[in-house]
Amino acid sequence: MEQRRADILKAAQEVFIEHGYERATMKHIMDAANISRGGLYQYFSSKEAVFETILEESLAMELDETLDMVKENATSYWDMLMKIIFGEDGEPDDDMDPLSPAKLEFFIIGRNDDHRREYGKVRYNNGLKIYATIIEHGQKSGEFSPRFDHQIIARSIISFIDGLAVEHAMLSKEDLKIKEQSMLFVEYLKLALGISGRD
């Protein structure tokens, strides 16, 4: 049962990447997952439920990984922050989360829906916790300057990433220059956190 559910979510994620949130249908998900209508509805009641599950599980995994890294303290807090923002190698590149346009659609189109607004708020706060936890521990350890509140810096990270996601939904990589903007943002973070001598 768990494996089947995981297979459905994996197939659904590809559907949302290909079609976006609004144009994707439960029929697309059924076909991609090679499952019957009854089989799909046994796991998920709607397209919204499928999408929210994808978002929740991804964020929960990131939060668990962050808390594990902080507990183990196996690397510097700066390196942790870069890995959470940019992926395993911790370096800016031209790639964005391929699901980001669908996420944008989901939240913008649903901005007047009470459930979706509440869900968006919970998701934002969980994302905030990921960045704020690393920054707070880095400040307590002395690796980061305490000059700026850890939550404000965490919010600015989310705003930067969300801003790129909005533009990424409409512009090409060449027009957006994700890597160059990201490199500049890293310099801003170094200043805000009092990091010097890091490449």
PDB file of C-alpha atoms in Angstrom:
ATOM      1  CA  MET A   1       0.000   0.000   0.000  1.00  0.00           C
ATOM      2  CA  GLU A   2       2.764   2.434   0.958  1.00  0.00           C
ATOM      3  CA  GLN A   3       4.760   1.637  -2.178  1.00  0.00           C
ATOM      4  CA  ARG A   4       1.679   2.103  -4.377  1.00  0.00           C
ATOM      5  CA  ARG A   5       0.979   5.459  -2.741  1.00  0.00           C
ATOM      6  CA  ALA A   6       4.606   6.522  -3.289  1.00  0.00           C
ATOM      7  CA  ASP A   7       4.375   5.469  -6.958  1.00  0.00           C
ATOM      8  CA  ILE A   8       1.202   7.535  -7.412  1.00  0.00           C
ATOM      9  CA  LEU A   9       2.851  10.603  -5.866  1.00  0.00           C
ATOM     10  CA  LYS A  10       5.934  10.211  -8.049  1.00  0.00           C
ATOM     11  CA  ALA A  11       3.800   9.922 -11.193  1.00  0.00           C
ATOM     12  CA  ALA A  12       1.619  12.846 -10.064  1.00  0.00           C
ATOM     13  CA  GLN A  13       4.664  15.043  -9.553  1.00  0.00           C
ATOM     14  CA  GLU A  14       5.707  14.444 -13.167  1.00  0.00           C
ATOM     15  CA  VAL A  15       2.150  15.289 -14.278  1.00  0.00           C
ATOM     16  CA  PHE A  16       2.212  18.586 -12.369  1.00  0.00           C
ATOM     17  CA  ILE A  17       5.638  19.434 -13.794  1.00  0.00           C
ATOM     18  CA  GLU A  18       4.421  18.738 -17.333  1.00  0.00           C
ATOM     19  CA  HIS A  19       0.929  20.286 -17.187  1.00  0.00           C
ATOM     20  CA  GLY A  20       1.080  22.749 -14.296  1.00  0.00           C
ATOM     21  CA  TYR A  21      -1.416  22.644 -11.449  1.00  0.00           C
ATOM     22  CA  GLU A  22      -4.518  24.009 -13.167  1.00  0.00           C
ATOM     23  CA  ARG A  23      -4.314  21.956 -16.363  1.00  0.00           C
ATOM     24  CA  ALA A  24      -3.404  18.705 -14.632  1.00  0.00           C
ATOM     25  CA  THR A  25      -6.319  16.358 -14.004  1.00  0.00           C
ATOM     26  CA  MET A  26      -6.961  13.244 -11.967  1.00  0.00           C
ATOM     27  CA  LYS A  27      -7.185  11.415 -15.334  1.00  0.00           C
ATOM     28  CA  HIS A  28      -3.632  12.533 -16.161  1.00  0.00           C
ATOM     29  CA  ILE A  29      -2.498  11.165 -12.785  1.00  0.00           C
ATOM     30  CA  MET A  30      -4.397   7.883 -13.307  1.00  0.00           C
ATOM     31  CA  ASP A  31      -2.766   7.380 -16.698  1.00  0.00           C
ATOM     32  CA  ALA A  32       0.728   8.291 -15.492  1.00  0.00           C
ATOM     33  CA  ALA A  33       0.451   6.032 -12.436  1.00  0.00           C
ATOM     34  CA  ASN A  34      -1.242   3.254 -14.419  1.00  0.00           C
ATOM     35  CA  ILE A  35      -4.034   3.023 -11.868  1.00  0.00           C
ATOM     36  CA  SER A  36      -7.828   2.887 -12.117  1.00  0.00           C
ATOM     37  CA  ARG A  37     -10.091   5.738 -11.030  1.00  0.00           C
ATOM     38  CA  GLY A  38     -11.236   3.715  -8.003  1.00  0.00           C
ATOM     39  CA  GLY A  39      -7.647   2.857  -7.155  1.00  0.00           C
ATOM     40  CA  LEU A  40      -6.573   6.501  -7.230  1.00  0.00           C
ATOM     41  CA  TYR A  41      -9.539   7.712  -5.181  1.00  0.00           C
ATOM     42  CA  GLN A  42      -8.760   5.038  -2.610  1.00  0.00           C
ATOM     43  CA  TYR A  43      -5.644   7.090  -1.794  1.00  0.00           C
ATOM     44  CA  PHE A  44      -6.600  10.679  -2.651  1.00  0.00           C
ATOM     45  CA  SER A  45      -9.944  12.460  -2.778  1.00  0.00           C
ATOM     46  CA  SER A  46      -8.922  15.218  -5.203  1.00  0.00           C
ATOM     47  CA  LYS A  47      -6.145  16.746  -7.286  1.00  0.00           C
ATOM     48  CA  GLU A  48      -5.666  19.294  -4.493  1.00  0.00           C
ATOM     49  CA  ALA A  49      -5.142  16.496  -1.956  1.00  0.00           C
ATOM     50  CA  VAL A  50      -2.525  14.881  -4.205  1.00  0.00           C
ATOM     51  CA  PHE A  51      -0.660  18.153  -4.685  1.00  0.00           C
ATOM     52  CA  GLU A  52      -0.747  19.094  -1.001  1.00  0.00           C
ATOM     53  CA  THR A  53       0.626  15.663  -0.108  1.00  0.00           C
ATOM     54  CA  ILE A  54       3.536  16.127  -2.527  1.00  0.00           C
ATOM     55  CA  LEU A  55       4.309  19.527  -0.986  1.00  0.00           C
ATOM     56  CA  GLU A  56       3.929  18.329   2.613  1.00  0.00           C
ATOM     57  CA  GLU A  57       6.131  15.270   2.231  1.00  0.00           C
ATOM     58  CA  SER A  58       8.868  17.218   0.472  1.00  0.00           C
ATOM     59  CA  LEU A  59       8.882  19.932   3.133  1.00  0.00           C
ATOM     60  CA  ALA A  60       8.718  17.415   5.996  1.00  0.00           C
ATOM     61  CA  MET A  61      11.752  15.619   4.564  1.00  0.00           C
ATOM     62  CA  GLU A  62      13.670  18.909   4.292  1.00  0.00           C
ATOM     63  CA  LEU A  63      12.754  19.822   7.864  1.00  0.00           C
ATOM     64  CA  ASP A  64      13.865  16.406   9.166  1.00  0.00           C
ATOM     65  CA  GLU A  65      17.147  16.645   7.242  1.00  0.00           C
ATOM     66  CA  THR A  66      17.759  20.154   8.599  1.00  0.00           C
ATOM     67  CA  LEU A  67      17.140  19.130  12.197  1.00  0.00           C
ATOM     68  CA  ASP A  68      19.372  16.063  11.742  1.00  0.00           C
ATOM     69  CA  MET A  69      22.193  18.229  10.308  1.00  0.00           C
ATOM     70  CA  VAL A  70      21.872  20.684  13.183  1.00  0.00           C
ATOM     71  CA  LYS A  71      21.928  17.846  15.732  1.00  0.00           C
ATOM     72  CA  GLU A  72      24.947  16.176  14.160  1.00  0.00           C
ATOM     73  CA  ASN A  73      26.680  19.535  13.622  1.00  0.00           C
ATOM     74  CA  ALA A  74      28.916  17.672  11.164  1.00  0.00           C
ATOM     75  CA  THR A  75      29.534  20.689   8.975  1.00  0.00           C
ATOM     76  CA  SER A  76      29.479  24.443   9.312  1.00  0.00           C
ATOM     77  CA  TYR A  77      26.140  26.222   9.587  1.00  0.00           C
ATOM     78  CA  TRP A  78      27.045  28.211   6.476  1.00  0.00           C
ATOM     79  CA  ASP A  79      27.526  24.991   4.503  1.00  0.00           C
ATOM     80  CA  MET A  80      24.213  23.679   5.857  1.00  0.00           C
ATOM     81  CA  LEU A  81      22.433  26.848   4.753  1.00  0.00           C
ATOM     82  CA  MET A  82      23.931  26.687   1.263  1.00  0.00           C
ATOM     83  CA  LYS A  83      22.903  23.022   0.887  1.00  0.00           C
ATOM     84  CA  ILE A  84      19.335  23.749   1.944  1.00  0.00           C
ATOM     85  CA  ILE A  85      19.066  26.673  -0.486  1.00  0.00           C
ATOM     86  CA  PHE A  86      20.981  25.297  -3.463  1.00  0.00           C
ATOM     87  CA  GLY A  87      21.006  21.511  -3.097  1.00  0.00           C
ATOM     88  CA  GLU A  88      23.594  18.913  -2.224  1.00  0.00           C
ATOM     89  CA  ASP A  89      26.630  20.694  -3.687  1.00  0.00           C
ATOM     90  CA  GLY A  90      25.637  23.981  -2.023  1.00  0.00           C
ATOM     91  CA  GLU A  91      26.484  26.033  -5.123  1.00  0.00           C
ATOM     92  CA  PRO A  92      24.246  28.404  -7.116  1.00  0.00           C
ATOM     93  CA  ASP A  93      23.349  27.174 -10.593  1.00  0.00           C
ATOM     94  CA  ASP A  94      20.764  27.870 -13.288  1.00  0.00           C
ATOM     95  CA  ASP A  95      18.314  25.208 -12.139  1.00  0.00           C
ATOM     96  CA  MET A  96      15.087  25.806 -10.287  1.00  0.00           C
ATOM     97  CA  ASP A  97      12.717  23.328  -8.699  1.00  0.00           C
ATOM     98  CA  PRO A  98      10.823  22.003 -11.758  1.00  0.00           C
ATOM     99  CA  LEU A  99       7.651  21.954  -9.658  1.00  0.00           C
ATOM    100  CA  SER A 100       7.883  25.665  -8.794  1.00  0.00           C
ATOM    101  CA  PRO A 101       5.548  26.924 -11.580  1.00  0.00           C
ATOM    102  CA  ALA A 102       2.841  24.477 -10.439  1.00  0.00           C
ATOM    103  CA  LYS A 103       3.348  25.552  -6.804  1.00  0.00           C
ATOM    104  CA  LEU A 104       2.982  29.165  -7.862  1.00  0.00           C
ATOM    105  CA  GLU A 105      -0.265  28.413  -9.705  1.00  0.00           C
ATOM    106  CA  PHE A 106      -1.606  26.456  -6.733  1.00  0.00           C
ATOM    107  CA  PHE A 107      -1.119  29.301  -4.279  1.00  0.00           C
ATOM    108  CA  ILE A 108      -1.839  32.314  -6.498  1.00  0.00           C
ATOM    109  CA  ILE A 109      -5.015  30.915  -8.041  1.00  0.00           C
ATOM    110  CA  GLY A 110      -6.177  29.700  -4.637  1.00  0.00           C
ATOM    111  CA  ARG A 111      -5.372  32.923  -2.768  1.00  0.00           C
ATOM    112  CA  ASN A 112      -9.075  33.580  -2.007  1.00  0.00           C
ATOM    113  CA  ASP A 113      -9.744  30.049  -0.802  1.00  0.00           C
ATOM    114  CA  ASP A 114      -9.643  29.902   3.017  1.00  0.00           C
ATOM    115  CA  HIS A 115      -8.267  26.367   3.126  1.00  0.00           C
ATOM    116  CA  ARG A 116      -5.497  27.119   0.675  1.00  0.00           C
ATOM    117  CA  ARG A 117      -4.558  30.364   2.414  1.00  0.00           C
ATOM    118  CA  GLU A 118      -4.329  28.556   5.750  1.00  0.00           C
ATOM    119  CA  TYR A 119      -2.340  25.758   4.144  1.00  0.00           C
ATOM    120  CA  GLY A 120      -0.024  28.335   2.550  1.00  0.00           C
ATOM    121  CA  LYS A 121       0.538  29.966   5.935  1.00  0.00           C
ATOM    122  CA  VAL A 122       1.424  26.648   7.585  1.00  0.00           C
ATOM    123  CA  ARG A 123       3.749  25.785   4.699  1.00  0.00           C
ATOM    124  CA  TYR A 124       5.429  29.196   4.896  1.00  0.00           C
ATOM    125  CA  ASN A 125       6.002  28.819   8.638  1.00  0.00           C
ATOM    126  CA  ASN A 126       7.452  25.338   8.195  1.00  0.00           C
ATOM    127  CA  GLY A 127       9.816  26.627   5.502  1.00  0.00           C
ATOM    128  CA  LEU A 128      10.709  29.553   7.742  1.00  0.00           C
ATOM    129  CA  LYS A 129      11.585  27.112  10.527  1.00  0.00           C
ATOM    130  CA  ILE A 130      14.086  25.322   8.272  1.00  0.00           C
ATOM    131  CA  TYR A 131      16.134  28.449   7.513  1.00  0.00           C
ATOM    132  CA  ALA A 132      15.650  30.129  10.898  1.00  0.00           C
ATOM    133  CA  THR A 133      16.837  27.030  12.785  1.00  0.00           C
ATOM    134  CA  ILE A 134      20.148  26.926  10.926  1.00  0.00           C
ATOM    135  CA  ILE A 135      20.705  30.680  11.215  1.00  0.00           C
ATOM    136  CA  GLU A 136      19.817  30.761  14.921  1.00  0.00           C
ATOM    137  CA  HIS A 137      22.234  27.917  15.702  1.00  0.00           C
ATOM    138  CA  GLY A 138      24.917  29.587  13.597  1.00  0.00           C
ATOM    139  CA  GLN A 139      24.436  32.808  15.567  1.00  0.00           C
ATOM    140  CA  LYS A 140      24.547  30.984  18.915  1.00  0.00           C
ATOM    141  CA  SER A 141      27.736  29.169  17.912  1.00  0.00           C
ATOM    142  CA  GLY A 142      29.412  32.439  16.890  1.00  0.00           C
ATOM    143  CA  GLU A 143      29.770  31.420  13.223  1.00  0.00           C
ATOM    144  CA  PHE A 144      27.155  34.025  12.221  1.00  0.00           C
ATOM    145  CA  SER A 145      26.808  37.603  13.415  1.00  0.00           C
ATOM    146  CA  PRO A 146      23.747  38.241  15.623  1.00  0.00           C
ATOM    147  CA  ARG A 147      23.344  41.699  14.066  1.00  0.00           C
ATOM    148  CA  PHE A 148      20.101  40.775  12.280  1.00  0.00           C
ATOM    149  CA  ASP A 149      17.268  38.670  13.671  1.00  0.00           C
ATOM    150  CA  HIS A 150      17.479  35.074  12.417  1.00  0.00           C
ATOM    151  CA  GLN A 151      13.785  35.068  11.460  1.00  0.00           C
ATOM    152  CA  ILE A 152      14.125  38.204   9.328  1.00  0.00           C
ATOM    153  CA  ILE A 153      17.066  36.735   7.422  1.00  0.00           C
ATOM    154  CA  ALA A 154      15.108  33.482   6.983  1.00  0.00           C
ATOM    155  CA  ARG A 155      12.140  35.461   5.601  1.00  0.00           C
ATOM    156  CA  SER A 156      14.403  37.251   3.125  1.00  0.00           C
ATOM    157  CA  ILE A 157      15.654  33.873   1.857  1.00  0.00           C
ATOM    158  CA  ILE A 158      12.068  32.725   1.261  1.00  0.00           C
ATOM    159  CA  SER A 159      11.224  36.010  -0.488  1.00  0.00           C
ATOM    160  CA  PHE A 160      14.249  35.661  -2.767  1.00  0.00           C
ATOM    161  CA  ILE A 161      13.422  32.054  -3.704  1.00  0.00           C
ATOM    162  CA  ASP A 162       9.722  32.809  -4.201  1.00  0.00           C
ATOM    163  CA  GLY A 163      10.571  35.848  -6.326  1.00  0.00           C
ATOM    164  CA  LEU A 164      12.769  33.723  -8.579  1.00  0.00           C
ATOM    165  CA  ALA A 165       9.970  31.147  -8.810  1.00  0.00           C
ATOM    166  CA  VAL A 166       7.525  33.793 -10.045  1.00  0.00           C
ATOM    167  CA  GLU A 167       9.915  34.974 -12.747  1.00  0.00           C
ATOM    168  CA  HIS A 168      10.948  31.397 -13.596  1.00  0.00           C
ATOM    169  CA  ALA A 169       7.322  30.614 -14.452  1.00  0.00           C
ATOM    170  CA  MET A 170       7.394  33.275 -17.184  1.00  0.00           C
ATOM    171  CA  LEU A 171      10.981  33.836 -18.305  1.00  0.00           C
ATOM    172  CA  SER A 172      13.720  31.705 -19.821  1.00  0.00           C
ATOM    173  CA  LYS A 173      16.870  30.845 -17.873  1.00  0.00           C
ATOM    174  CA  GLU A 174      18.800  33.158 -20.168  1.00  0.00           C
ATOM    175  CA  ASP A 175      16.517  36.088 -19.385  1.00  0.00           C
ATOM    176  CA  LEU A 176      16.315  35.371 -15.664  1.00  0.00           C
ATOM    177  CA  LYS A 177      20.008  34.645 -15.007  1.00  0.00           C
ATOM    178  CA  ILE A 178      19.237  32.506 -11.956  1.00  0.00           C
ATOM    179  CA  LYS A 179      22.872  31.652 -11.214  1.00  0.00           C
ATOM    180  CA  GLU A 180      24.057  35.255 -11.351  1.00  0.00           C
ATOM    181  CA  GLN A 181      21.198  36.479  -9.154  1.00  0.00           C
ATOM    182  CA  SER A 182      21.831  33.635  -6.726  1.00  0.00           C
ATOM    183  CA  MET A 183      25.541  34.450  -6.493  1.00  0.00           C
ATOM    184  CA  LEU A 184      24.664  38.054  -5.671  1.00  0.00           C
ATOM    185  CA  PHE A 185      22.167  36.866  -3.054  1.00  0.00           C
ATOM    186  CA  VAL A 186      24.888  34.728  -1.449  1.00  0.00           C
ATOM    187  CA  GLU A 187      27.004  37.879  -1.099  1.00  0.00           C
ATOM    188  CA  TYR A 188      24.065  39.597   0.595  1.00  0.00           C
ATOM    189  CA  LEU A 189      23.761  36.674   3.023  1.00  0.00           C
ATOM    190  CA  LYS A 190      27.481  36.814   3.791  1.00  0.00           C
ATOM    191  CA  LEU A 191      27.116  40.489   4.696  1.00  0.00           C
ATOM    192  CA  ALA A 192      23.964  39.935   6.742  1.00  0.00           C
ATOM    193  CA  LEU A 193      25.495  37.000   8.631  1.00  0.00           C
ATOM    194  CA  GLY A 194      28.976  38.503   9.030  1.00  0.00           C
ATOM    195  CA  ILE A 195      30.662  35.777   6.989  1.00  0.00           C
ATOM    196  CA  SER A 196      34.061  36.680   5.570  1.00  0.00           C
ATOM    197  CA  GLY A 197      36.763  34.815   3.700  1.00  0.00           C
ATOM    198  CA  ARG A 198      34.334  32.300   2.135  1.00  0.00           C
ATOM    199  CA  ASP A 199      34.302  31.672  -1.620  1.00  0.00           C
TER     200      ASP A 199
END
